[in-house]
CSV table of C-alpha atoms in Angstrom, one decimal:
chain,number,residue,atom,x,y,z
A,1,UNK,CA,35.3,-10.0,8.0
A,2,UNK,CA,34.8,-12.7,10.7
A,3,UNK,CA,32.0,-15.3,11.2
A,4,UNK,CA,31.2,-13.4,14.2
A,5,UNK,CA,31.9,-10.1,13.3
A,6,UNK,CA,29.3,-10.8,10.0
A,7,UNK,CA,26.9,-12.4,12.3
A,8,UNK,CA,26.7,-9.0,14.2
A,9,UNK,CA,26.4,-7.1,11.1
A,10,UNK,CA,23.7,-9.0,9.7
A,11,UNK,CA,21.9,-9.3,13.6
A,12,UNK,CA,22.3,-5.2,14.0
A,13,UNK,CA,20.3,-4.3,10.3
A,14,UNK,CA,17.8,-6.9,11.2
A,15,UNK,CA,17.0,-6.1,14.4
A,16,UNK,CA,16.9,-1.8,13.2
A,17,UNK,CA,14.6,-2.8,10.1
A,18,UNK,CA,12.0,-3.7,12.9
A,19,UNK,CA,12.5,-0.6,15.3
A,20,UNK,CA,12.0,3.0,15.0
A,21,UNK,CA,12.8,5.1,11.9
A,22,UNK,CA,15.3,6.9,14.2
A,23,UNK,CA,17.3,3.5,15.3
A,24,UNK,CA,17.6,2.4,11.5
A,25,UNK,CA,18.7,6.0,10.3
A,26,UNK,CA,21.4,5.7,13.5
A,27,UNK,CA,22.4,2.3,12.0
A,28,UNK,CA,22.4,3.8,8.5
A,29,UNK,CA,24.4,6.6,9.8
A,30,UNK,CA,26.7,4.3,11.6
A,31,UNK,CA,27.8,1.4,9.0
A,32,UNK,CA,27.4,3.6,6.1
A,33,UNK,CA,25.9,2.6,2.4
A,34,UNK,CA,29.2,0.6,1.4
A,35,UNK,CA,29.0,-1.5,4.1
A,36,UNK,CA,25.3,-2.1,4.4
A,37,UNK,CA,24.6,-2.8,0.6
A,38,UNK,CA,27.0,-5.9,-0.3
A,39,UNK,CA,24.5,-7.1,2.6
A,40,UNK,CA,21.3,-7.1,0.9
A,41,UNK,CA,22.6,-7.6,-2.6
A,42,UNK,CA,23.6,-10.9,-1.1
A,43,UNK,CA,20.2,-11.8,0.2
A,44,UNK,CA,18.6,-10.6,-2.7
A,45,UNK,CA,20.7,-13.1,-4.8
A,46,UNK,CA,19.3,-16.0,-2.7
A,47,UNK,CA,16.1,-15.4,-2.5
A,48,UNK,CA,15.6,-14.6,-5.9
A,49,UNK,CA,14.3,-17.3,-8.4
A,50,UNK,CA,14.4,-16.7,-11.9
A,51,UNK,CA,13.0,-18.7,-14.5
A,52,UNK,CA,14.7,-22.1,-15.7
A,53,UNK,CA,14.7,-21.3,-19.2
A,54,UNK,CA,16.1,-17.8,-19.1
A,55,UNK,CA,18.6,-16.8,-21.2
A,56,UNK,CA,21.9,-14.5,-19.5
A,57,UNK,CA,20.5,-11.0,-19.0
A,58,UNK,CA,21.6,-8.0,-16.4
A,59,UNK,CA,20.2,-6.5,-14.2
A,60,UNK,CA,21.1,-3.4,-12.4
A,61,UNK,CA,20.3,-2.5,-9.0
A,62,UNK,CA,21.5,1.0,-7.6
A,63,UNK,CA,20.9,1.7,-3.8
A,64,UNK,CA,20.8,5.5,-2.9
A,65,UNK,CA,21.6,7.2,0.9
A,66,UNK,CA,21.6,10.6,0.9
A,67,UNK,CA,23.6,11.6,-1.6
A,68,UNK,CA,25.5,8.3,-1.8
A,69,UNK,CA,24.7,5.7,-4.4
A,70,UNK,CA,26.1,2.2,-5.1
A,71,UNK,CA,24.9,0.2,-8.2
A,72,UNK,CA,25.4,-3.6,-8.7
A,73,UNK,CA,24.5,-5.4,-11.8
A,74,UNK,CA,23.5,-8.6,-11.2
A,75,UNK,CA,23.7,-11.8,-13.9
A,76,UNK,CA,21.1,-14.4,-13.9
A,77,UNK,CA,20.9,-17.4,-16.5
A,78,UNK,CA,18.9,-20.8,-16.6
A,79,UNK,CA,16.8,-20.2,-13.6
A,80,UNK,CA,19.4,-18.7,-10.5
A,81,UNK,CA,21.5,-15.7,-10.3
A,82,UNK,CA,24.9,-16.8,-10.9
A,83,UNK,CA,26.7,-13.4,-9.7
A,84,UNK,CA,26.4,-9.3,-8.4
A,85,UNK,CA,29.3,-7.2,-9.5
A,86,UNK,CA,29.5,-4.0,-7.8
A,87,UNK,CA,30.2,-1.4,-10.8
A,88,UNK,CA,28.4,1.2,-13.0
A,89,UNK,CA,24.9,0.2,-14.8
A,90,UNK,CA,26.3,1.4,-17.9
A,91,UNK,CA,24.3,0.2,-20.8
A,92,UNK,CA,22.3,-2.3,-18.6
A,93,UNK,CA,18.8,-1.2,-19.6
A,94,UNK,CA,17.0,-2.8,-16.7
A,95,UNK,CA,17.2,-1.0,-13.7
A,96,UNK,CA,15.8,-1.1,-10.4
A,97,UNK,CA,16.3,2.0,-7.8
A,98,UNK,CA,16.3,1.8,-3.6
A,99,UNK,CA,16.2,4.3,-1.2
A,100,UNK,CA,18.7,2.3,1.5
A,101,UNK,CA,16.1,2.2,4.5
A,102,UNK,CA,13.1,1.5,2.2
A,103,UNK,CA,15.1,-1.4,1.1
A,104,UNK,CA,16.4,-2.9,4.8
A,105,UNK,CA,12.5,-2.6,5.5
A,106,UNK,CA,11.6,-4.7,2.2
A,107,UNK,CA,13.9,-7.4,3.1
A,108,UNK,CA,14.1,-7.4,6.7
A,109,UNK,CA,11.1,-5.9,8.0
A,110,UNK,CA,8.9,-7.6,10.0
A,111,UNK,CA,5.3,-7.6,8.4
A,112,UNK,CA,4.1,-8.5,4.8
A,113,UNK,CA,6.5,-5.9,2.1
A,114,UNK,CA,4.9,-3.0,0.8
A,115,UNK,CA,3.3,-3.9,-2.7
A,116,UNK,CA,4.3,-0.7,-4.2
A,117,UNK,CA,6.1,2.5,-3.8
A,118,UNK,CA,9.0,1.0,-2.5
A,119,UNK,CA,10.9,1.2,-5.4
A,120,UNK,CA,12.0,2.9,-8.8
A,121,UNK,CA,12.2,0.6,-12.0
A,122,UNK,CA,13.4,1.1,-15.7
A,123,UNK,CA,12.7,-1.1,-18.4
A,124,UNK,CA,14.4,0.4,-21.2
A,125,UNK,CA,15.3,-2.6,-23.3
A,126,UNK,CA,15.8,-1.6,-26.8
A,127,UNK,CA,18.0,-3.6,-29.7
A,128,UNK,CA,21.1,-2.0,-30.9
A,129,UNK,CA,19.5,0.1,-34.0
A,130,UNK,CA,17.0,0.9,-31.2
A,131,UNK,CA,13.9,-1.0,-32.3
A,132,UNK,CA,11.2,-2.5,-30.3
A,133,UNK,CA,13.2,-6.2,-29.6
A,134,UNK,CA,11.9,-9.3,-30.2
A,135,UNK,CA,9.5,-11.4,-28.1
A,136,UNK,CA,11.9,-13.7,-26.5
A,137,UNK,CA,14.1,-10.7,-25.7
A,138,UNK,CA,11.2,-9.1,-24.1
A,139,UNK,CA,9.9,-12.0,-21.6
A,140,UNK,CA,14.1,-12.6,-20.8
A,141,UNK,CA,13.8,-8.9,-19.6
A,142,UNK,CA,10.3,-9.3,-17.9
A,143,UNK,CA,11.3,-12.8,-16.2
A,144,UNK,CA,14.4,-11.0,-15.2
A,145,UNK,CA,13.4,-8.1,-13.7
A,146,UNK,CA,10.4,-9.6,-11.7
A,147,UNK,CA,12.8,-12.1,-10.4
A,148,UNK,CA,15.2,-9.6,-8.8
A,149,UNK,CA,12.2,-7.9,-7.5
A,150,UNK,CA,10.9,-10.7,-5.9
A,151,UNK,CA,13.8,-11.1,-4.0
A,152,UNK,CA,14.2,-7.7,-3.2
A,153,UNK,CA,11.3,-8.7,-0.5
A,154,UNK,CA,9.8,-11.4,1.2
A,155,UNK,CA,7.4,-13.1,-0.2
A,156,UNK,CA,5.5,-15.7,2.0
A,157,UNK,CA,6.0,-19.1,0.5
A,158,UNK,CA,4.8,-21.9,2.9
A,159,UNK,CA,6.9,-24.7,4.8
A,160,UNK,CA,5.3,-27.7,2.1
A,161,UNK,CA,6.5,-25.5,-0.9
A,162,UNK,CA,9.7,-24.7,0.7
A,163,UNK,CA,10.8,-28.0,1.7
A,164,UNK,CA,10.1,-29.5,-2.2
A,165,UNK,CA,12.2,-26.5,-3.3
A,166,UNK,CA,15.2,-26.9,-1.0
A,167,UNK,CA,14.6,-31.2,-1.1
A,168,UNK,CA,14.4,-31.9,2.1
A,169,UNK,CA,13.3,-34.7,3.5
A,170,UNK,CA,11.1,-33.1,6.3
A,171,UNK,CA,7.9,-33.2,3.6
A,172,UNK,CA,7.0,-35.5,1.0
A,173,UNK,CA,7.5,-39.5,1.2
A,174,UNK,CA,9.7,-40.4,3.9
A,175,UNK,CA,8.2,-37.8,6.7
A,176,UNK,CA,5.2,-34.8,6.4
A,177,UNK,CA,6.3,-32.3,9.3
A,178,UNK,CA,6.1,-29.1,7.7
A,179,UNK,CA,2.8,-28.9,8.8
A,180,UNK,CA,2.9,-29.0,12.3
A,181,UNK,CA,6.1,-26.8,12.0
A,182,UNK,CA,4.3,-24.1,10.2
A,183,UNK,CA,1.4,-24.7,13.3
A,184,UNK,CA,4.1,-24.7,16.2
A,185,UNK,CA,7.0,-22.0,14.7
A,186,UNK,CA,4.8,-19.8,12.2
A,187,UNK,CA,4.3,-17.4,15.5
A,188,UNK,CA,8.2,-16.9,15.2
A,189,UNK,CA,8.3,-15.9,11.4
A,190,UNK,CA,8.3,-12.8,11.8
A,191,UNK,CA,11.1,-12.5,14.8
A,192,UNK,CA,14.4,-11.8,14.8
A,193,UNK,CA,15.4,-15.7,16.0
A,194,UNK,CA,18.3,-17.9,16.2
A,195,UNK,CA,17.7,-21.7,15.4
A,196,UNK,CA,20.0,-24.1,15.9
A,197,UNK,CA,19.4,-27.4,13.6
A,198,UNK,CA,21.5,-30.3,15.1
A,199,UNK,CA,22.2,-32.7,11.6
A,200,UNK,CA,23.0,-31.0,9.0
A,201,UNK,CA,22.7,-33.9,6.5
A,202,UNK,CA,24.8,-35.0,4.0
A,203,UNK,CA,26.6,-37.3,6.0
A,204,UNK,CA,30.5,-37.1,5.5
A,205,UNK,CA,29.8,-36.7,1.4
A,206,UNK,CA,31.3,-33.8,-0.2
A,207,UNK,CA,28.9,-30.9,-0.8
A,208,UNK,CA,25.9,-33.3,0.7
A,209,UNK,CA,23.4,-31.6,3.2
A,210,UNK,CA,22.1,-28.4,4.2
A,211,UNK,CA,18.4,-28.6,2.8
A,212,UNK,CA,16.5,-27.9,5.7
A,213,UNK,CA,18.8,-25.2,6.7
A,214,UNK,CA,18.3,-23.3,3.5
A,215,UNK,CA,14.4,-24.1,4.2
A,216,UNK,CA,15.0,-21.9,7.3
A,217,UNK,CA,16.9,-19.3,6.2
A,218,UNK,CA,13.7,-18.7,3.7
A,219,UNK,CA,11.1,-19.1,5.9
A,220,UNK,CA,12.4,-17.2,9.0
A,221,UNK,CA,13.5,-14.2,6.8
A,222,UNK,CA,14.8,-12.1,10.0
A,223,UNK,CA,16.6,-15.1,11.2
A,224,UNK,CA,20.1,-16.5,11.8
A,225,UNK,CA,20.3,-19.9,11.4
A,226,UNK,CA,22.9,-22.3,12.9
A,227,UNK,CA,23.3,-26.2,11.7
A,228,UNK,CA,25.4,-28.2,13.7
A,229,UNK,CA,27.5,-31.4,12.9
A,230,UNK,CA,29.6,-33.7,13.8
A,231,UNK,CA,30.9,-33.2,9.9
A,232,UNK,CA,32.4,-29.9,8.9
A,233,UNK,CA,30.0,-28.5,6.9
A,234,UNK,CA,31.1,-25.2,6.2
A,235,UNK,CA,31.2,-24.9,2.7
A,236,UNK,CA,27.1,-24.3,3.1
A,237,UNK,CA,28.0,-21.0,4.9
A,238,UNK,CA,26.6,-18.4,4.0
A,239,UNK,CA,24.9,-14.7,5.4
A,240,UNK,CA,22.5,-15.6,7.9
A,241,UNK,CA,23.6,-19.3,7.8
A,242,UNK,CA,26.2,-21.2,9.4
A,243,UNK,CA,27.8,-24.8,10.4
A,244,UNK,CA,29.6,-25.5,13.6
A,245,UNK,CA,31.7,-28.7,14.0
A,246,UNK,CA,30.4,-30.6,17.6
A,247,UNK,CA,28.9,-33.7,18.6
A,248,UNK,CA,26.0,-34.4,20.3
A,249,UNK,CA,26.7,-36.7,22.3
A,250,UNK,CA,29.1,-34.3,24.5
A,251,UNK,CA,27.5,-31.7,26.8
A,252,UNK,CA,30.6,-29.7,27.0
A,253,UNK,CA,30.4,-29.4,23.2
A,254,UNK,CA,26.8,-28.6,23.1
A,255,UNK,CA,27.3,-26.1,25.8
A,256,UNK,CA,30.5,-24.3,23.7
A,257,UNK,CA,28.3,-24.1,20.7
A,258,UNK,CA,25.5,-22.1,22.6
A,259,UNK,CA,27.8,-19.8,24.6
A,260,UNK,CA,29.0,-18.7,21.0
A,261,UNK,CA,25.9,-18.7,19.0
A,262,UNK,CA,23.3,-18.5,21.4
A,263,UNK,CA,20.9,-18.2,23.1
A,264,UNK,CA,18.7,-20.0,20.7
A,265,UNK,CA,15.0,-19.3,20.3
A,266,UNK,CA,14.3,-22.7,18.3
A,267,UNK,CA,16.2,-25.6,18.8
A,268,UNK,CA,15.8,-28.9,15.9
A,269,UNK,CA,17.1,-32.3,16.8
A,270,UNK,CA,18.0,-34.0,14.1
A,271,UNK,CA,20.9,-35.3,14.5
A,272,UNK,CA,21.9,-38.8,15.3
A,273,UNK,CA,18.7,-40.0,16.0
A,274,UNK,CA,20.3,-42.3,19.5
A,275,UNK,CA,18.4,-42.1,22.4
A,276,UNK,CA,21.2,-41.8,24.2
A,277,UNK,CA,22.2,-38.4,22.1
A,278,UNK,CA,18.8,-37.2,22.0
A,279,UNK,CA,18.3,-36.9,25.9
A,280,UNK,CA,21.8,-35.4,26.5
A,281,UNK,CA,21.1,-32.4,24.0
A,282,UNK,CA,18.0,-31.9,25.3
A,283,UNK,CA,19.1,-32.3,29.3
A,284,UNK,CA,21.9,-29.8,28.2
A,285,UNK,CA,20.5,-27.2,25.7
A,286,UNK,CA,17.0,-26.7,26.5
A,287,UNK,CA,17.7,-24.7,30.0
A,288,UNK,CA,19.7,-22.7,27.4
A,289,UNK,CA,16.7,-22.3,25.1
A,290,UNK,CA,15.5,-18.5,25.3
A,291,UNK,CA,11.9,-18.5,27.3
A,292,UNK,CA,8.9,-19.0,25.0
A,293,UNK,CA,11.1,-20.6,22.8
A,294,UNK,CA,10.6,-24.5,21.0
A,295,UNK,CA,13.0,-27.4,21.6
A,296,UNK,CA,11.8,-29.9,18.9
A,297,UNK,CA,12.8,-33.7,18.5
A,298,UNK,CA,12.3,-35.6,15.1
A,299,UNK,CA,12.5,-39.0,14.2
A,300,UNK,CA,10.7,-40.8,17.6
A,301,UNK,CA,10.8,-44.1,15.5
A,302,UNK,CA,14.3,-44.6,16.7
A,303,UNK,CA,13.1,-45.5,20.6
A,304,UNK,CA,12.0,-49.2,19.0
A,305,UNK,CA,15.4,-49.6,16.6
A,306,UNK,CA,18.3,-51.1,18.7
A,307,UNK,CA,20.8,-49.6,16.0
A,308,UNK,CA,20.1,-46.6,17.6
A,309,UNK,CA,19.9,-47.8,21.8
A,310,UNK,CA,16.2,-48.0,21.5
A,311,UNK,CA,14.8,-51.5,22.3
A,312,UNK,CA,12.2,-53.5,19.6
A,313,UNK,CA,9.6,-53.5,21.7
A,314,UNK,CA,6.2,-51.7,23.2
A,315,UNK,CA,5.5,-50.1,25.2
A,316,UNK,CA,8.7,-48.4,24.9
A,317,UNK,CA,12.0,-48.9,27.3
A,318,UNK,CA,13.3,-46.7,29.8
A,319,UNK,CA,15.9,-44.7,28.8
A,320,UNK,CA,14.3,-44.1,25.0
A,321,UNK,CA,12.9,-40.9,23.6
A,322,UNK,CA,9.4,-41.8,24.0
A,323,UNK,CA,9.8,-43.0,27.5
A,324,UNK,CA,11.6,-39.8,28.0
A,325,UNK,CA,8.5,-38.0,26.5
A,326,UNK,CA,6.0,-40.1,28.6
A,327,UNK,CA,7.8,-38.7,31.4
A,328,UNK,CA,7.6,-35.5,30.3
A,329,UNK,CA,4.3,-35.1,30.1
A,330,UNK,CA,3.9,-36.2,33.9
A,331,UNK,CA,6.4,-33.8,34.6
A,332,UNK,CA,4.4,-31.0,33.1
A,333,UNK,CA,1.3,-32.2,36.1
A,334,UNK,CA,4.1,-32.2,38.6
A,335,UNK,CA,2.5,-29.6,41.0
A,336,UNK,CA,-0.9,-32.0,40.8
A,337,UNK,CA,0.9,-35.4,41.8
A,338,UNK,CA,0.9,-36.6,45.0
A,339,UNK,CA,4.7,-35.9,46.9
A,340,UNK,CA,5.8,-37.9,49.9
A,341,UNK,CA,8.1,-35.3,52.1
A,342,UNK,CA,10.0,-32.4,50.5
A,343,UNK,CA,10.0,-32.7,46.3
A,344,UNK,CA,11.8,-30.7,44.4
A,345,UNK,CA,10.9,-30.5,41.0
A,346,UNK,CA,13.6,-31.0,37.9
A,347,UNK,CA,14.3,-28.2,35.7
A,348,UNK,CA,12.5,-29.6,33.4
A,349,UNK,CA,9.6,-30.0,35.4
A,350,UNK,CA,9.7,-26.8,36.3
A,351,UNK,CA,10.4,-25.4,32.3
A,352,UNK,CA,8.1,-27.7,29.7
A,353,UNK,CA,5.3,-25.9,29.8
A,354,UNK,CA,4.0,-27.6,26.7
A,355,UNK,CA,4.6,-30.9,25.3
A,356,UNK,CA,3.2,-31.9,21.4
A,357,UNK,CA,3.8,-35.1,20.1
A,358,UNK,CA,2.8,-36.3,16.9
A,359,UNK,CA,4.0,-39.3,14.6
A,360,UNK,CA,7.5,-38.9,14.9
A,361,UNK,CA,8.0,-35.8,15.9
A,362,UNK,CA,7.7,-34.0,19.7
A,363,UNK,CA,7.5,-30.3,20.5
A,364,UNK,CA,8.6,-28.6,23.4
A,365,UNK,CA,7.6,-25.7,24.6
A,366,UNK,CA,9.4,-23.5,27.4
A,367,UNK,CA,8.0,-21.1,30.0
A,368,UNK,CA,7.7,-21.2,33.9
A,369,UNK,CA,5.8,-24.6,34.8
A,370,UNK,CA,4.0,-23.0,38.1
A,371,UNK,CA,0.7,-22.2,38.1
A,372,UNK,CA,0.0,-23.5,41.0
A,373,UNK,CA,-1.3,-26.9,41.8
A,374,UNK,CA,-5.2,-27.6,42.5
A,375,UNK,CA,-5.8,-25.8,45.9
A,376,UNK,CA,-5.5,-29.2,48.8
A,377,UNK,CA,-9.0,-28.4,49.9
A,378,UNK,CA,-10.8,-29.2,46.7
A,379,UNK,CA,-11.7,-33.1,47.5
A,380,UNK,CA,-9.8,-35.7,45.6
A,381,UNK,CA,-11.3,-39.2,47.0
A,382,UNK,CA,-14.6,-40.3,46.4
A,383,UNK,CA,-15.8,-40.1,49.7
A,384,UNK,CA,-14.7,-36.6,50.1
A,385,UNK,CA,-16.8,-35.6,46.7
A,386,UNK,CA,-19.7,-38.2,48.3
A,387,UNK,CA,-19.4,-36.1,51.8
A,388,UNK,CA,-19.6,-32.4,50.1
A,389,UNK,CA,-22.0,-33.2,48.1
A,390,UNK,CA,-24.5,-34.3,51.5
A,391,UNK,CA,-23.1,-31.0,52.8
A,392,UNK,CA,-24.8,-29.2,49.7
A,393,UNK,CA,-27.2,-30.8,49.7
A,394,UNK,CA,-28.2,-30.1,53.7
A,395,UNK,CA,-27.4,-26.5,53.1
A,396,UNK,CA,-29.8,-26.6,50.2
A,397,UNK,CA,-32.8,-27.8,52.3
């Protein structure tokens, strides 16, 4: 199957696990159980964490439609599950049951998973002669099936425990971000959303990067998420994540990788970090950015590095990222300032509707930018205030 033609797949059960029992039994109906199910076996395999001192034990997972039924048996060992095999449980004696649709809604649903009744379980773990088995056999088993279980839904870890888990740097040490994250993007975590990361990480080292990316892909459990590089990176790809080869630093480039992937609800730039870059990805990919959706720019320390095109020295130069985001925010009072002749507005005065900027780190928020300024006849100079308020006054008497 292709990137794209997966990417559809994936995008089409998400989108029915959060509409109407009729448009998911359609889709059911539609792909059929042996398309569906390799699916969620494979997010169930990552988002399940077993413990780091289990020993190898099965698991069996059957998946039922209608009168259709698929089982997988999945191996996990020393804390990750290494592998899902499609073929009979045999004389696996833990066993977990789905009904198809109860299972799309577990992972992919939008809301918190149902904590019971939404699936069948066997523990029927027995030793050979068919004695009770041993201690360590029996919390193997228990470790084991509660991990598969866990990842048969979402639980709700937060960004601070996600980022420690998938080491990236965006908490802990060198930056503390995924707090305001989980205060600017934690209305999105329950959406069907595209993010596009620019920097995947890693730098040109093989197998090096895509930490934050997996962070994502947990966190935004309904989500696709794109990382873009100018790298190849796509040994990291995986269902619901995915690399792209482009650089920054070219708007046609940027503009190929959303007609492809997008339109993008979240956009990350953290990429090269020069100014330079950082205001030609945003000039050309945030009047791409869905409305209502975040454009976010990390790493502001790079406006007083001249490694980067910023300039040692404050307050910062034109042309830098914080100059850019001092500008911003004026732009966002555009319809208050004081125009000579005709003005017409930038797109971006017109789009940044909110503007968030913290230690290192700016937020971006897109929506329509006209309210409408403060009506003309509401006095701005003090002898206009000084003169209305006589007028009051003289009424008052």
């Amino acid at each position: 199957m292709s990137a794209t033609h997966e990417i559809e797949t994936v995008e089409r059960i998400i989108l029915a696990a959060g509409s109407s029992a009729a448009s998911l039994a359609e889709l059911t109906t539609e792909l059929g159980l042996a398309r569906i199910a390799p699916v969620l076996i494979e997010e169930i395999l990552f988002r399940a964490e077993p413990a780091p001192d289990i020993e190898p034990t099965e698991v069996a997972v059957q998946i039922t439609h209608g009168v259709e039924t698929v089982d997988f048996v999945l191996k996990l060992q020393s804390g990750e599950l290494i592998k899902a095999e499609q073929r009979p449980v045999g004389d696996v004696s833990l066993r977990i049951g789905y009904e198809l649709t109860d299972l799309i809604a577990e992972l992919f649903g939008p809301g918190a998973p149902r904590a019971v009744g939404a699936r069948s379980a066997n523990f029927l773990r027995t030793t050979t002669s068919g004695s009770m088995p041993g201690p360590s056999e029996l919390s193997d088993g228990f470790q084991a099936i509660s991990a598969v279980v866990a990842g048969c839904g979402h639980r709700r870890p937060d960004l601070d425990q996600l980022a420690s888990h998938y080491r990236t740097d965006k908490w802990g040490g060198l930056h503390w971000f995924t707090p305001l994250y989980e205060r600017h993007l934690g209305e999105f975590r329950d959406r069907p959303v595209r993010i596009l990361e620019i920097g995947v990480g890693g730098y040109n080292f093989d197998g090096g990067g895509g930490e934050s990316l997996k962070m994502w892909k947990r966190y935004f459990h309904r989500g696709l998420v794109f990382g873009m590089d100018v790298f190849d990176k796509s040994f990291l790809d995986q269902q619901r994540l995915y690399t792209v080869r482009a650089d920054q630093s070219k708007p046609e480039e940027l503009a190929a990788v959303d007609d492809e992937y997008g339109p993008f609800d979240i956009i990350i730039d953290d990429g090269s970090h020069i100014n330079g870059h950082v205001r030609t990805s945003l000039e050309t990919l945030f009047p791409r950015l869905r409305g209502g959706g975040v454009y976010v720019i990390e790493d502001l320390w790079t406006t007083y590095a001249p490694g980067f095109g910023g300039q040692a020295q404050a307050p910062a130069a034109p042309g830098t990222t914080v100059s850019l985001l001092k500008n911003l925010l004026e732009g966002v009072q555009h319809e208050e300032q004081p125009h000579a002749g005709s003005y017409e507005p930038s797109y971006l005065e017109r789009n940044v509707v909110g503007l968030h900027v913290y230690h290192n780190i700016a937020f971006l928020e897109k929506g329509v930018n006209a309210e409408g300024g403060v009506p003309a006849w509401v006095p701005r100079s003090l002898d206009d205030i000084l003169h209305l308020a006589d007028v009051n006054s003289a009424e008052d008497k």
